[in-house]
CSV table of C-alpha atoms in Angstrom, one decimal:
chain,number,residue,atom,x,y,z
A,45,MET,CA,34.6,21.9,-141.3
A,46,SER,CA,32.7,24.7,-139.5
A,47,LEU,CA,31.6,24.4,-135.8
A,48,GLU,CA,28.0,24.4,-136.9
A,49,GLU,CA,28.6,21.5,-139.3
A,50,ASN,CA,30.4,19.5,-136.6
A,51,ILE,CA,27.5,19.9,-134.3
A,52,SER,CA,25.1,18.9,-137.0
A,53,ARG,CA,27.1,15.8,-137.7
A,54,ILE,CA,27.0,14.7,-134.0
A,55,MET,CA,23.2,15.3,-133.9
A,56,GLU,CA,22.7,13.3,-137.1
A,57,LEU,CA,24.8,10.5,-135.7
A,58,GLN,CA,22.8,10.4,-132.5
A,59,ASN,CA,19.5,10.3,-134.5
A,60,ASN,CA,20.7,7.4,-136.6
A,61,LEU,CA,21.7,5.2,-133.8
A,62,PRO,CA,19.5,2.3,-132.5
A,63,ARG,CA,16.9,3.6,-130.1
A,64,GLU,CA,18.5,2.4,-126.9
A,65,GLN,CA,21.9,3.8,-127.8
A,66,SER,CA,20.4,7.1,-129.1
A,67,GLU,CA,18.5,7.6,-125.9
A,68,ALA,CA,21.6,6.8,-123.7
A,69,LEU,CA,23.8,9.2,-125.7
A,70,ASN,CA,21.1,11.9,-125.5
A,71,LYS,CA,20.9,11.5,-121.7
A,72,LEU,CA,24.6,11.8,-121.4
A,73,LEU,CA,24.8,15.0,-123.6
A,74,SER,CA,21.5,16.5,-122.6
A,75,ASN,CA,23.1,19.3,-120.4
A,76,ALA,CA,26.4,19.5,-122.3
A,77,PRO,CA,27.3,23.1,-123.2
A,78,ARG,CA,27.7,24.0,-126.8
A,79,TRP,CA,31.5,24.2,-126.6
A,80,VAL,CA,31.6,20.5,-125.6
A,81,LEU,CA,30.0,19.5,-129.0
A,82,GLU,CA,32.2,22.0,-130.8
A,83,SER,CA,35.3,20.4,-129.3
A,84,THR,CA,34.1,16.8,-130.0
A,85,GLN,CA,35.0,14.8,-133.2
A,86,ILE,CA,33.4,11.8,-134.7
A,87,VAL,CA,36.0,9.1,-135.2
A,88,LYS,CA,35.6,5.6,-136.8
A,89,LYS,CA,37.9,2.7,-135.8
A,90,GLU,CA,38.2,-0.5,-137.8
A,91,LYS,CA,37.8,-3.9,-136.2
A,92,ASN,CA,40.9,-5.1,-134.3
A,93,THR,CA,42.3,-1.7,-133.8
A,94,ILE,CA,44.1,-0.9,-130.5
A,95,PHE,CA,43.2,2.8,-129.7
A,96,VAL,CA,44.3,2.9,-126.1
A,97,GLU,CA,47.5,1.4,-124.7
A,98,GLU,CA,48.1,0.8,-121.1
A,99,ASN,CA,50.7,3.1,-119.4
A,100,THR,CA,50.5,5.7,-122.2
A,101,PRO,CA,49.4,9.3,-121.5
A,102,ALA,CA,45.6,9.4,-120.9
A,103,ASP,CA,45.2,12.6,-122.8
A,104,THR,CA,42.0,11.6,-124.8
A,105,VAL,CA,38.5,10.6,-123.8
A,106,TYR,CA,36.5,8.2,-126.1
A,107,ILE,CA,32.7,7.8,-126.0
A,108,LEU,CA,31.8,4.6,-127.7
A,109,VAL,CA,28.5,5.2,-129.5
A,110,ASP,CA,28.4,2.1,-131.8
A,111,GLY,CA,30.3,-1.2,-131.7
A,112,THR,CA,32.1,-3.4,-129.3
A,113,VAL,CA,35.4,-2.9,-127.5
A,114,ARG,CA,37.4,-5.3,-125.3
A,115,ALA,CA,39.9,-4.6,-122.5
A,116,ILE,CA,43.0,-6.8,-122.7
A,117,ASP,CA,45.9,-7.5,-120.4
A,118,TYR,CA,49.3,-8.6,-121.8
A,119,ARG,CA,50.6,-11.2,-119.3
A,120,ILE,CA,54.1,-12.4,-118.8
A,121,ARG,CA,55.6,-14.1,-122.0
A,122,GLY,CA,53.2,-12.2,-124.2
A,123,VAL,CA,50.1,-14.2,-123.3
A,124,VAL,CA,47.0,-12.1,-123.8
A,125,TYR,CA,44.2,-12.2,-121.2
A,126,ASP,CA,40.9,-10.6,-122.3
A,127,TYR,CA,38.9,-9.7,-119.3
A,128,MET,CA,36.1,-7.3,-120.2
A,129,TRP,CA,33.9,-6.4,-123.2
A,130,PHE,CA,32.1,-3.1,-123.6
A,131,HIS,CA,29.1,-2.2,-125.7
A,132,ALA,CA,27.9,1.2,-126.6
A,133,ILE,CA,27.3,3.6,-124.9
A,134,LYS,CA,30.5,3.7,-122.8
A,135,VAL,CA,33.1,6.3,-121.9
A,136,PHE,CA,36.8,5.5,-121.9
A,137,GLY,CA,39.3,7.7,-120.2
A,138,SER,CA,37.0,9.1,-117.5
A,139,MET,CA,38.2,6.8,-114.8
A,140,GLU,CA,41.7,8.1,-115.1
A,141,ILE,CA,40.3,11.6,-114.7
A,142,PHE,CA,38.3,10.8,-111.6
A,143,PHE,CA,41.2,9.0,-110.0
A,144,GLU,CA,43.8,11.6,-111.1
A,145,ILE,CA,45.8,9.0,-112.9
A,146,PRO,CA,47.9,10.4,-115.8
A,147,LEU,CA,48.3,7.2,-117.7
A,148,TYR,CA,45.7,4.8,-119.2
A,149,MET,CA,45.1,1.8,-116.9
A,150,THR,CA,44.4,-0.8,-119.5
A,151,THR,CA,44.7,-1.6,-123.3
A,152,LEU,CA,41.6,-1.3,-125.4
A,153,LYS,CA,40.9,-2.9,-128.7
A,154,THR,CA,37.9,-2.8,-131.1
A,155,VAL,CA,36.1,-6.1,-131.5
A,156,THR,CA,33.9,-4.7,-134.3
A,157,ASP,CA,34.0,-1.6,-136.4
A,158,CYS,CA,33.3,1.2,-134.0
A,159,THR,CA,32.2,4.8,-134.0
A,160,MET,CA,33.3,7.1,-131.2
A,161,LEU,CA,33.0,10.6,-130.1
A,162,VAL,CA,36.4,11.9,-129.1
A,163,MET,CA,37.5,14.9,-127.1
A,164,SER,CA,40.6,15.9,-125.1
A,165,ARG,CA,41.0,15.0,-121.5
A,166,ALA,CA,41.1,18.7,-120.7
A,167,SER,CA,37.7,19.3,-122.4
A,168,PHE,CA,36.1,16.3,-120.7
A,169,ASP,CA,37.5,17.3,-117.3
A,170,ARG,CA,36.2,20.8,-117.7
A,171,TRP,CA,32.8,19.6,-118.7
A,172,ILE,CA,32.1,16.6,-116.3
A,173,TRP,CA,32.5,18.5,-113.1
A,174,ASP,CA,30.1,21.2,-114.1
A,175,ASP,CA,27.4,18.8,-115.5
A,176,LYS,CA,25.7,17.0,-112.5
A,177,ASN,CA,23.7,14.8,-114.9
A,178,ALA,CA,26.7,13.5,-116.8
A,179,LEU,CA,28.7,13.2,-113.6
A,180,ARG,CA,26.1,11.0,-111.9
A,181,MET,CA,25.9,8.9,-114.9
A,182,GLU,CA,29.6,8.4,-115.1
A,183,ILE,CA,30.0,7.7,-111.4
A,184,ALA,CA,27.2,5.1,-111.5
A,185,ARG,CA,28.7,3.5,-114.7
A,186,ILE,CA,32.2,3.3,-113.2
A,187,GLY,CA,30.8,1.8,-110.0
A,188,ASP,CA,29.0,-0.9,-112.0
A,189,TYR,CA,32.1,-1.6,-114.0
A,190,LEU,CA,34.3,-2.0,-110.9
A,191,LEU,CA,31.7,-4.4,-109.4
A,192,GLU,CA,31.4,-6.4,-112.6
A,193,GLU,CA,35.2,-6.5,-113.2
A,194,SER,CA,35.8,-7.8,-109.7
A,195,ARG,CA,33.0,-10.5,-110.0
A,196,ASN,CA,34.2,-11.6,-113.4
A,197,GLU,CA,37.8,-12.0,-112.3
A,198,ARG,CA,36.8,-14.1,-109.3
A,199,VAL,CA,34.4,-16.3,-111.3
A,200,ILE,CA,36.9,-16.8,-114.1
A,201,LEU,CA,39.6,-17.8,-111.6
A,202,PHE,CA,37.7,-20.6,-110.0
A,203,LEU,CA,35.9,-22.0,-113.1
A,204,GLN,CA,38.0,-24.5,-115.0
A,205,GLY,CA,38.0,-26.0,-118.5
A,206,ALA,CA,34.7,-26.2,-120.2
A,207,ASP,CA,32.9,-24.4,-117.3
A,208,ARG,CA,34.9,-21.2,-118.0
A,209,ILE,CA,33.9,-21.3,-121.6
A,210,ILE,CA,30.3,-21.9,-120.6
A,211,TYR,CA,30.5,-18.8,-118.5
A,212,LEU,CA,32.0,-16.6,-121.2
A,213,LEU,CA,29.4,-17.8,-123.7
A,214,THR,CA,26.5,-17.0,-121.4
A,215,LYS,CA,28.0,-13.5,-120.9
A,216,SER,CA,28.3,-13.0,-124.7
A,217,TYR,CA,24.7,-14.2,-125.1
A,218,GLU,CA,23.5,-11.7,-122.5
A,219,ALA,CA,25.4,-8.9,-124.1
A,220,LYS,CA,23.7,-9.5,-127.4
A,221,ASN,CA,20.3,-10.3,-125.8
A,222,PRO,CA,19.0,-12.1,-129.0
A,223,LYS,CA,15.3,-12.8,-129.4
A,224,ASP,CA,16.0,-16.4,-130.2
A,225,GLU,CA,19.0,-18.0,-131.7
A,226,TYR,CA,22.4,-16.5,-131.2
A,227,ILE,CA,25.3,-17.0,-133.6
A,228,VAL,CA,28.5,-16.4,-131.6
A,229,ASN,CA,30.6,-13.9,-133.5
A,230,ILE,CA,33.8,-14.8,-131.6
A,231,SER,CA,36.7,-16.6,-133.0
A,232,ARG,CA,38.6,-19.4,-131.2
A,233,GLN,CA,41.5,-17.1,-130.8
A,234,GLU,CA,39.3,-14.5,-129.1
A,235,LEU,CA,37.8,-17.2,-126.8
A,236,ALA,CA,41.3,-18.3,-125.9
A,237,GLU,CA,42.2,-14.7,-125.1
A,238,ARG,CA,39.1,-14.1,-123.0
A,239,SER,CA,39.5,-17.4,-121.1
A,240,GLY,CA,43.3,-17.4,-120.7
A,241,PHE,CA,43.3,-20.9,-122.3
A,242,SER,CA,45.2,-22.1,-125.3
A,243,ILE,CA,43.3,-22.6,-128.6
A,244,LYS,CA,43.8,-26.3,-128.2
A,245,THR,CA,42.0,-26.3,-124.8
A,246,VAL,CA,39.3,-24.1,-126.2
A,247,ASN,CA,38.7,-26.5,-129.1
A,248,ARG,CA,38.4,-29.4,-126.7
A,249,SER,CA,36.0,-27.5,-124.5
A,250,VAL,CA,33.7,-26.5,-127.4
A,251,GLN,CA,33.6,-30.1,-128.6
A,252,LYS,CA,32.6,-31.2,-125.1
A,253,LEU,CA,29.9,-28.5,-124.9
A,254,GLN,CA,28.5,-29.6,-128.3
A,255,GLN,CA,28.5,-33.3,-127.2
A,256,ASP,CA,26.7,-32.3,-124.0
A,257,GLY,CA,24.0,-30.4,-125.9
A,258,PHE,CA,24.9,-27.0,-124.5
A,259,ILE,CA,25.7,-25.5,-127.9
A,260,GLY,CA,25.1,-26.1,-131.6
A,261,ARG,CA,27.2,-25.6,-134.7
A,262,ARG,CA,26.7,-23.9,-138.0
A,263,GLY,CA,29.9,-24.6,-140.0
A,264,ARG,CA,32.6,-23.3,-137.7
A,265,ARG,CA,30.3,-20.9,-135.8
A,266,ILE,CA,28.9,-21.7,-132.4
A,267,VAL,CA,25.1,-21.4,-132.2
A,268,ILE,CA,23.2,-21.0,-128.9
A,269,SER,CA,19.4,-21.2,-128.6
A,270,ARG,CA,17.4,-19.8,-125.8
A,271,ALA,CA,16.9,-23.2,-124.3
A,272,GLN,CA,20.6,-23.9,-124.5
A,273,TYR,CA,21.4,-20.6,-122.8
A,274,ASP,CA,19.0,-21.5,-120.0
A,275,SER,CA,20.6,-24.9,-119.6
A,276,MET,CA,24.1,-23.4,-119.3
A,277,ILE,CA,22.8,-20.9,-116.7
A,278,ASN,CA,21.2,-23.7,-114.7
A,279,TYR,CA,24.3,-25.7,-114.9
A,280,LEU,CA,26.6,-22.8,-113.7
A,281,GLU,CA,24.4,-21.5,-110.9
A,282,PRO,CA,25.1,-24.2,-108.3
A,283,ILE,CA,28.8,-24.3,-109.1
A,284,ILE,CA,29.2,-20.5,-108.7
A,285,ALA,CA,27.0,-20.5,-105.6
A,286,HIS,CA,29.2,-23.2,-104.0
A,287,GLU,CA,32.4,-21.3,-104.8
A,288,TRP,CA,30.9,-18.0,-103.4
A,289,GLU,CA,30.3,-19.8,-100.1
A,290,LYS,CA,34.0,-20.4,-99.7
A,291,ILE,CA,34.9,-16.7,-100.1
């Protein structure tokens, strides 16, 4: 493929993305020199693909332009803890460059089929420091990520049982931002990984939430209406506020 064809493919991809994602990608790449696009490849990853592994050389940068990715931590005895989900547009590998860390700091796995723009660490490093617009965007994004990660970790730690599942379901609802009803596209196994609970505990918690009217069911799928989301938020607010007062 010629360089011109590669650039055309990237432009076509950008134009075919949903409006919000297209605008975000355009903003990130608005001042990127031609050689950046020439050295960038479009890569598709299937659902449930690990594309970054913790403590391996951080020699590639991935820009998620479509799909969802999760960060996972393999605990002692092989227990998986799923602590963060990411939606397009997100850059993976930039934090390691900014902090001058040679190895990836976490493991990343696709939740859905994903489309990414991929370039070498050297190319991204050369570009980002010369592009003030992209640099500001990445610094702001990383700052937001670190704050959100810290908050999520603390909230997850003090919420127990069904309350922790409620919190995760509200975060999932907010990420999708549905107009009305939200069909939760997360398996019980994934909920277990995100919460750090066993599948048995997750099943008990889901049953309790349904009995309490916080969620509905459609077959094996969890369904959340806007009213149910609001009820879960109202339920969690005093619990979280009380715990923050202790910190």
